[in-house]
Amino acid sequence: MRDVRKRFKEHEVLTGVSLTLRRHEVVCLIGASGSGKSTLLRCANLLERIDGGDIELFGQSLLDPRVDPDRVRRHIGMVFQSFNLFPHLSVIDNILLGPVHALKRPRADVRAEALELLGRIGLAARAEDYPDRLSGGQQQRVAIVRSLAMHPALLLLDEVTSALDPTLVGEVLDLLTDLARQGTTMLVATHEMGFARDVAHRVAFLESGRVIEEGPAKDVLDHPREAATRTFLERVR
Amino acid sequence: MSSALDGEPVPPDLFASRRQRLLAGRGGLAASAVSGVVVIGGLAAVFWLAPGGATMRYFFFNPPLMWQSFIGDPAKGFYSVGLGLLTNLWIFAVAEALVLVCGMLLASARLSQSPVLFPFRLLATAYTDVFRGIPILLVIFIIGFGLPELNLGTISSQSPAVYGCAALVISYSAYVAEVYRAGVLSIPHGQLLASRSLGLTHATTMRRVILPQAVRTVIPPLLNDLISLQKDTALVSVLGAIETTRAAQIYGSTVFNFSGYTVAALLFLILTVPMTRFTDHLIARDRARRLAGA
């Protein structure tokens, strides 16, 4: 991402953000609410049109008019703060929707794969349940599995534990930690500083729509160079 | 322990007044029985004891004449109000099916996003504005008396009932389109984001994610519109189609008694009351489910 800008009416939310993610890398976006983390994630998979700058995936500009946003999104998974599972579909059908209807893969193949993924998060037995029968933590893990079933090259996670009871945060963070160990490329907007320190390779601190400070997780979190970063981290602690 | 002598304040009176206790609580059943008798009995008394009560009953609630109008007697120049209902029923059945489909098409056109579909979006918006704004009766006149004047072969040589049915479809499609659209707009934006982020196209998102959820929220208001449609089949009578209302009108002007209208009204009630009850039941169930979810 290079100098990405985004404005809503007069309000400029992103005022020139540049960020690079390498394969197998986990980058955490930290910053106060309203600093532009969520907007940046939505811009990254073209859910929001950007007003300036450029976004590249696999070295190719996504602003090229020949690019089909739907195809781009099939390579980029996204998990939301409020889960956004489809309430009218069972857990398994939530997971199958993308691979079957966007990737046009045979249902039986994907189903076996989805059950295996559900097994890994210990929810294989709940495959036929509807999302509202699951706890928040279970719903969010299903939402993560739903994006994984697309075999994304990059996973975007938007404050995925912020809507959860404190007791349920752990199970979701554990799953993310596992994914990071397996080499999943992730861009994570988060308020969980512990998770950022333990799992992220790099951390970027956003304020007023720009990256104030960026670097290896431990450096930024333990020895911030910028005064703004220091102030923010002190408030969070 | 403490007593009044210790200067403790006297406990406040927590009892409801006698009158309140009479109106609510265990006396509630008795209270509602009494009020029921008083209100309904009062209305019946006005109806029964009014100066013109007997005349009114003779002209509107005349059992032998009600029966006569119900079965009809073409030899004496009037049609059966009961058989007339069959016309209302087929008009309703055909119109209902077409309205549900046309309404969906109109709503999809209004909700479309593709620039290519801009003219359809514009036309659909204009259509719903126009036909929700014109009284149905006028649409029936325009179609029923206008199309035959066009001299367009089949289109201009239909029966009044068919024109009436077409006019109902034209008007009600506009209303039903708005109901569908409201249903779609009531689905949280996150559902759209989640589906699009999986790489599903706008069309697939609509078909697999948004519409299945929208249809559920939309069923009660939709049924309300269908109940209206059921009643509005009576308007087709202005074109001369012999349906219940028209048959009752003919009976009235032949025999000089309006009991046929009462029969028609009762017949409509037999049709609509089950549907209203069913709709209320669905609304109550939906509400219970939402409260349980919250």
XYZ file of C-alpha atoms in Angstrom:
531
model
C 0.000 0.000 0.000
C 1.397 3.320 -0.989
C 0.134 6.702 0.176
C -3.439 5.473 0.446
C -5.963 8.254 1.000
C -9.631 8.004 1.800
C -12.165 10.697 2.551
C -15.798 10.520 3.592
C -17.344 13.805 2.430
C -15.067 16.533 3.867
C -13.516 14.275 6.496
C -10.232 12.734 5.396
C -9.934 9.416 7.252
C -6.722 8.196 5.699
C -4.213 10.929 4.949
C -1.559 8.944 3.147
C -0.828 5.509 4.566
C 2.033 3.385 3.260
C 2.460 -0.169 4.449
C 4.059 -3.311 3.040
C 3.249 -6.880 4.041
C 5.514 -9.732 3.078
C 4.294 -13.281 2.731
C 3.917 -15.166 6.071
C 4.129 -11.909 7.944
C 1.777 -10.731 10.702
C 1.398 -6.973 11.027
C -0.685 -5.415 13.792
C -2.337 -2.035 13.376
C -2.730 -0.248 16.682
C -4.199 3.142 17.462
C -7.229 4.779 19.031
C -10.736 4.218 17.677
C -11.231 6.468 14.689
C -7.560 6.493 13.772
C -8.373 4.788 10.473
C -7.499 1.141 11.168
C -10.846 -0.291 10.023
C -11.018 1.988 7.009
C -7.544 0.918 5.965
C -8.559 -2.754 6.138
C -11.682 -2.127 4.070
C -9.672 -0.245 1.496
C -7.226 -3.141 1.316
C -9.850 -5.493 -0.111
C -11.595 -2.785 -2.106
C -14.736 -2.678 0.026
C -14.035 1.064 0.066
C -12.900 2.965 -3.010
C -9.716 4.891 -2.293
C -9.264 8.529 -3.264
C -5.519 8.524 -3.737
C -2.432 6.344 -3.677
C -2.201 2.746 -4.804
C -2.693 -0.766 -3.459
C -0.776 -3.717 -4.851
C -1.344 -7.438 -4.412
C 1.161 -9.964 -5.849
C 2.968 -6.938 -7.284
C -0.032 -5.897 -9.330
C -1.920 -2.618 -8.886
C -5.498 -3.169 -7.767
C -6.518 0.200 -9.168
C -6.017 -1.021 -12.698
C -9.447 -0.661 -14.355
C -9.124 -4.219 -15.699
C -9.044 -5.597 -12.142
C -12.247 -7.312 -10.987
C -12.757 -6.463 -7.281
C -14.649 -9.740 -6.742
C -11.618 -11.728 -7.915
C -9.324 -9.691 -5.674
C -11.534 -10.347 -2.636
C -11.389 -14.111 -3.264
C -7.697 -13.903 -2.345
C -8.186 -11.680 0.706
C -10.118 -12.959 3.711
C -11.765 -10.576 6.115
C -13.053 -11.085 9.658
C -15.197 -8.445 11.332
C -15.617 -7.147 14.862
C -19.300 -8.177 14.838
C -18.684 -11.628 13.231
C -21.284 -11.009 10.485
C -22.109 -14.680 10.145
C -25.159 -15.267 7.952
C -27.967 -15.967 10.437
C -30.157 -17.837 7.944
C -27.455 -20.399 7.125
C -26.100 -23.191 9.301
C -22.467 -23.079 10.391
C -21.394 -25.406 7.590
C -23.357 -23.477 4.951
C -21.790 -20.232 6.163
C -18.401 -21.756 5.416
C -19.442 -23.318 2.101
C -21.033 -20.178 0.626
C -17.805 -18.573 -0.605
C -15.979 -21.629 -1.972
C -19.113 -22.985 -3.684
C -20.600 -19.790 -5.101
C -17.541 -17.597 -5.608
C -14.868 -20.210 -6.420
C -17.373 -22.632 -8.018
C -15.770 -25.590 -6.290
C -17.724 -28.856 -5.945
C -19.801 -28.831 -2.776
C -18.727 -32.284 -1.569
C -14.996 -31.435 -1.724
C -15.406 -28.187 0.138
C -17.677 -29.804 2.682
C -15.068 -32.363 3.684
C -12.476 -29.613 3.932
C -14.807 -27.371 5.952
C -15.583 -30.170 8.419
C -11.874 -30.734 8.854
C -11.354 -27.014 9.573
C -14.271 -27.064 12.034
C -12.714 -30.098 13.680
C -9.530 -28.150 14.206
C -11.409 -25.507 16.208
C -13.388 -28.228 18.017
C -16.736 -27.307 16.489
C -17.292 -30.181 14.029
C -20.289 -31.306 16.068
C -21.936 -27.889 15.640
C -21.772 -27.902 11.824
C -25.547 -28.070 11.375
C -26.352 -25.532 14.105
C -27.365 -21.993 13.310
C -24.970 -19.228 14.377
C -27.279 -17.798 17.062
C -26.934 -21.063 19.007
C -23.187 -20.478 19.389
C -21.302 -18.315 21.891
C -19.602 -15.155 20.666
C -16.187 -16.802 20.740
C -17.453 -19.796 18.780
C -19.139 -17.508 16.239
C -15.970 -15.527 15.724
C -13.923 -18.709 15.255
C -16.450 -19.917 12.699
C -16.122 -16.548 10.947
C -12.346 -17.029 10.822
C -12.776 -20.537 9.423
C -15.223 -19.118 6.863
C -12.472 -16.868 5.500
C -9.865 -19.637 5.700
C -12.010 -21.921 3.544
C -11.291 -19.532 0.664
C -7.526 -20.208 1.058
C -6.787 -16.492 1.145
C -3.293 -15.161 0.474
C -3.942 -12.513 3.104
C -6.257 -12.346 6.090
C -7.602 -9.003 7.325
C -8.838 -8.976 10.915
C -10.793 -5.990 12.176
C -10.776 -5.855 15.992
C -12.070 -9.403 16.056
C -12.077 -9.698 19.850
C -13.573 -6.285 20.695
C -17.169 -7.525 20.765
C -16.398 -10.559 22.928
C -16.768 -11.200 26.658
C -13.309 -11.099 28.283
C -13.600 -14.839 29.016
C -14.023 -15.616 25.301
C -11.178 -13.479 23.964
C -8.578 -16.136 24.705
C -9.971 -18.875 22.469
C -10.043 -16.516 19.480
C -6.533 -15.185 20.097
C -5.256 -18.762 20.485
C -6.641 -19.621 17.062
C -4.987 -16.548 15.548
C -1.697 -17.453 17.209
C -1.900 -20.929 15.659
C -2.594 -19.416 12.244
C 0.401 -17.098 12.616
C 2.649 -20.070 13.484
C 1.445 -21.846 10.332
C 2.577 -18.859 8.303
C -0.740 -17.171 7.490
C -0.209 -13.638 6.266
C -2.303 -11.355 8.447
C -3.052 -7.674 8.836
C -4.630 -7.285 12.260
C -6.304 -4.186 13.675
C -6.313 -4.799 17.406
C -6.438 -3.369 20.905
C -4.809 -6.513 22.350
C -1.271 -5.275 23.002
C -0.204 -8.606 24.491
C -1.205 -10.393 21.308
C 0.601 -7.796 19.188
C 3.787 -8.202 21.218
C 3.719 -12.022 21.136
C 2.530 -12.721 17.623
C 3.095 -9.752 15.335
C 6.316 -9.436 13.371
C 5.740 -5.757 12.947
C 3.436 -3.170 14.480
C 2.198 0.045 12.907
C 0.751 2.807 15.057
C -1.925 4.882 13.339
C -3.139 8.291 14.338
C -5.374 10.674 12.372
C -5.217 8.501 9.296
C -1.449 8.156 8.977
C 1.218 5.729 10.174
C 3.060 7.558 12.949
C 5.485 4.792 13.773
C 6.194 1.372 12.347
C 8.710 -1.319 13.126
C 9.386 -4.684 14.803
C 6.699 -5.389 17.400
C 8.947 -5.302 20.465
C 10.684 -2.095 19.420
C 7.480 -0.153 18.828
C 5.660 -1.487 21.884
C 8.519 -1.386 24.387
C 10.679 1.493 23.120
C 8.479 3.770 21.055
C 10.383 6.547 19.333
C 7.453 8.879 18.824
C 5.811 10.821 21.652
C 2.334 10.079 20.243
C 2.970 6.332 20.340
C 4.227 6.581 23.902
C 1.129 8.520 24.992
C -1.145 5.986 23.346
C 0.601 2.984 24.865
C 0.526 4.547 28.324
C -3.226 5.087 28.013
C -3.814 1.508 26.937
C -1.888 0.029 29.817
C -36.498 -5.040 67.830
C -37.772 -1.646 66.920
C -41.313 -0.428 67.468
C -43.218 2.787 66.913
C -42.140 3.859 70.396
C -38.503 3.953 69.295
C -39.396 6.735 66.902
C -39.215 4.439 63.856
C -41.248 5.852 60.977
C -44.557 4.090 60.287
C -44.068 1.787 57.248
C -45.556 3.385 54.131
C -48.822 1.998 52.746
C -47.893 -0.333 49.866
C -51.403 -1.509 49.011
C -53.162 -0.523 45.798
C -56.470 1.250 46.242
C -59.649 -0.836 46.320
C -60.669 0.530 42.946
C -57.348 -0.411 41.366
C -57.604 -3.904 42.831
C -61.103 -4.251 41.406
C -59.969 -3.283 37.896
C -56.829 -5.395 37.790
C -55.334 -8.478 39.374
C -57.541 -11.376 40.282
C -60.709 -9.411 39.672
C -59.457 -8.810 36.125
C -61.522 -11.536 34.530
C -64.725 -10.322 36.139
C -63.843 -6.733 35.264
C -63.285 -7.563 31.602
C -66.513 -9.579 31.471
C -68.494 -6.662 32.884
C -66.864 -4.078 30.626
C -67.392 -6.389 27.638
C -71.106 -6.677 28.318
C -71.445 -2.922 28.889
C -69.568 -1.824 25.744
C -70.894 -4.420 23.309
C -74.369 -4.315 24.821
C -74.335 -0.526 24.570
C -73.461 -0.594 20.894
C -76.120 -3.234 20.234
C -78.686 -1.124 22.105
C -77.943 1.948 19.954
C -78.339 -0.181 16.853
C -81.527 -1.794 18.133
C -83.253 1.189 19.752
C -82.368 3.974 17.285
C -85.466 5.707 15.844
C -84.765 4.173 12.442
C -83.433 0.909 13.849
C -86.260 -1.255 12.528
C -86.061 0.284 9.027
C -82.305 -0.146 8.967
C -82.595 -3.779 10.004
C -85.221 -4.364 7.331
C -83.038 -2.903 4.565
C -79.669 -4.371 5.578
C -80.248 -7.411 7.783
C -83.229 -9.150 6.272
C -82.494 -12.894 6.580
C -84.789 -14.185 3.789
C -83.550 -11.510 1.393
C -79.946 -12.119 2.438
C -80.390 -15.765 1.506
C -82.151 -14.829 -1.756
C -79.304 -12.510 -2.780
C -76.772 -15.132 -1.772
C -78.115 -17.814 -4.119
C -79.372 -15.364 -6.770
C -82.120 -15.812 -9.368
C -81.172 -14.834 -12.927
C -84.795 -15.270 -14.020
C -85.750 -12.351 -11.770
C -82.814 -10.293 -13.053
C -80.218 -10.617 -10.313
C -77.062 -12.634 -9.936
C -75.859 -14.739 -7.027
C -73.741 -12.733 -4.576
C -72.197 -16.037 -3.473
C -71.171 -17.101 -6.972
C -69.909 -13.568 -7.603
C -67.270 -14.227 -4.967
C -65.697 -16.777 -7.308
C -64.839 -13.891 -9.641
C -63.224 -12.023 -6.732
C -61.309 -15.166 -5.877
C -59.809 -15.738 -9.290
C -58.995 -12.053 -9.713
C -57.253 -12.175 -6.344
C -55.392 -15.395 -7.088
C -54.071 -14.208 -10.451
C -53.304 -10.685 -9.224
C -51.538 -11.980 -6.108
C -49.158 -14.198 -8.067
C -48.359 -11.459 -10.585
C -47.991 -8.767 -7.910
C -45.473 -10.837 -5.932
C -43.354 -11.375 -9.056
C -43.660 -7.854 -10.532
C -43.048 -6.274 -7.123
C -39.841 -8.290 -6.783
C -38.686 -7.248 -10.261
C -39.408 -3.580 -9.538
C -37.628 -3.736 -6.187
C -34.579 -5.412 -7.766
C -34.473 -2.705 -10.422
C -34.620 0.052 -7.780
C -31.932 -1.622 -5.674
C -29.595 -2.357 -8.588
C -26.192 -0.686 -8.493
C -24.731 -1.292 -11.909
C -24.389 1.868 -14.035
C -25.711 -0.108 -17.011
C -29.029 -0.573 -15.242
C -29.440 3.158 -14.564
C -32.453 3.575 -16.898
C -34.241 0.661 -15.193
C -33.520 2.167 -11.793
C -34.963 5.491 -12.953
C -38.038 3.883 -14.534
C -38.715 1.696 -11.500
C -38.497 4.702 -9.181
C -40.825 6.723 -11.405
C -43.210 3.765 -11.625
C -43.528 3.313 -7.870
C -43.932 7.072 -7.355
C -46.672 7.317 -9.979
C -48.719 4.251 -9.104
C -48.536 4.704 -5.371
C -49.784 8.236 -5.993
C -52.843 7.469 -8.121
C -56.006 6.127 -6.421
C -56.546 2.527 -7.487
C -60.065 3.371 -8.622
C -58.676 5.786 -11.223
C -56.147 3.222 -12.451
C -59.030 0.781 -12.894
C -60.958 3.363 -14.945
C -57.943 4.235 -17.074
C -57.118 0.593 -17.843
C -60.707 -0.627 -18.084
C -61.958 2.123 -20.384
C -58.646 3.087 -21.984
C -57.247 -0.195 -23.288
C -60.411 -1.197 -25.237
C -60.191 2.155 -27.084
C -56.708 1.302 -28.345
C -58.070 -1.270 -30.837
C -55.059 -3.487 -30.217
C -56.451 -6.947 -30.953
C -56.309 -9.222 -27.910
C -55.277 -6.416 -25.573
C -58.382 -4.411 -26.408
C -60.898 -7.244 -26.318
C -60.672 -8.567 -22.772
C -63.445 -8.859 -20.212
C -63.867 -6.145 -17.547
C -62.658 -8.586 -14.898
C -59.357 -9.041 -16.756
C -58.850 -5.271 -17.056
C -59.682 -4.880 -13.390
C -57.212 -7.585 -12.485
C -54.530 -5.912 -14.620
C -55.168 -2.554 -12.935
C -54.835 -4.150 -9.487
C -51.551 -5.764 -10.528
C -50.245 -2.418 -11.807
C -51.105 -0.568 -8.587
C -50.238 -3.220 -6.048
C -46.891 -4.065 -7.657
C -45.789 -0.546 -6.720
C -46.769 -1.035 -3.068
C -45.308 -4.511 -2.807
C -42.061 -3.360 -4.453
C -41.656 -0.832 -1.647
C -42.312 -3.521 0.969
C -39.615 -5.742 -0.557
C -37.222 -2.800 -0.779
C -37.766 -1.867 2.862
C -37.054 -5.503 3.762
C -33.780 -5.499 1.860
C -32.718 -2.194 3.407
C -33.461 -3.569 6.888
C -30.689 -6.172 6.610
C -27.561 -4.972 8.471
C -24.806 -3.590 6.250
C -22.333 -6.061 7.784
C -24.097 -8.898 5.963
C -23.369 -7.247 2.647
C -19.745 -6.542 3.626
C -19.216 -10.131 4.796
C -20.632 -11.584 1.603
C -18.745 -9.236 -0.724
C -15.522 -9.835 1.226
C -15.855 -13.523 0.298
C -15.662 -12.457 -3.327
C -19.326 -13.070 -4.079
C -20.790 -10.817 -6.749
C -23.528 -8.308 -6.016
C -26.111 -10.568 -7.669
C -25.075 -13.686 -5.734
C -24.993 -11.663 -2.510
C -28.556 -10.555 -3.130
C -29.746 -14.046 -3.999
C -27.944 -16.035 -1.311
C -27.540 -13.615 1.583
C -29.772 -10.538 1.484
C -33.056 -11.723 -0.060
C -33.469 -14.923 2.018
C -33.210 -12.777 5.149
C -35.318 -9.934 3.761
C -38.194 -12.231 2.795
C -38.578 -13.318 6.416
C -38.896 -9.803 7.769
C -41.176 -8.837 4.933
C -43.828 -11.555 5.214
C -46.154 -9.794 7.725
C -46.302 -6.447 5.861
C -46.645 -8.379 2.617
C -49.635 -10.284 3.954
C -51.187 -6.952 5.003
C -50.977 -5.765 1.429
C -52.462 -9.028 0.164
C -55.424 -8.617 2.534
C -56.000 -5.154 1.028
C -55.727 -6.638 -2.441
C -58.336 -9.244 -1.532
C -60.798 -6.495 -0.563
C -59.927 -4.224 -3.453
C -61.073 -6.872 -5.939
C -64.477 -5.315 -5.141
C -63.386 -2.155 -6.995
C -63.397 -4.112 -10.246
C -67.205 -3.853 -10.064
C -67.022 -0.291 -11.437
C -66.094 -1.761 -14.820
C -69.242 -3.907 -14.789
C -67.619 -7.235 -13.960
C -70.197 -9.309 -12.083
C -68.375 -10.019 -8.834
C -69.808 -10.073 -5.316
C -70.204 -6.326 -4.859
C -71.685 -5.794 -8.308
C -74.094 -8.707 -7.799
C -75.158 -7.174 -4.477
C -75.637 -3.802 -6.175
C -77.809 -5.338 -8.902
C -79.789 -7.215 -6.284
C -80.277 -3.965 -4.368
C -81.599 -2.024 -7.346
C -83.863 -4.904 -8.438
C -85.450 -5.720 -5.086
C -84.901 -2.317 -3.374
C -83.163 -3.889 -0.439
C -79.509 -3.685 0.574
C -79.218 -7.024 2.352
C -77.082 -8.260 -0.554
C -74.376 -5.788 0.517
C -74.384 -7.287 3.990
C -73.943 -10.732 2.461
C -71.031 -9.468 0.340
C -69.438 -7.908 3.422
C -69.785 -11.179 5.354
C -68.281 -13.127 2.466
C -65.262 -10.803 2.400
C -64.893 -11.230 6.151
C -64.834 -15.014 5.770
C -61.941 -14.562 3.350
C -59.932 -11.899 5.140
C -60.306 -12.728 8.843
C -58.310 -15.990 8.715
C -55.568 -14.170 6.823
C -55.506 -11.245 9.312
C -55.356 -13.673 12.241
C -52.554 -15.594 10.531
C -50.618 -12.368 9.888
C -50.983 -11.266 13.524
C -49.804 -14.703 14.610
C -46.698 -14.387 12.417
C -45.975 -10.894 13.753
C -46.308 -12.118 17.348
C -44.029 -15.091 16.664
C -41.456 -12.880 14.975
C -41.508 -10.484 17.923
C -41.106 -13.346 20.401
C -38.152 -14.668 18.445
C -36.461 -11.278 18.287
C -36.994 -10.714 22.034
C -35.550 -14.156 22.756
C -32.532 -13.335 20.599
C -31.875 -9.986 22.293
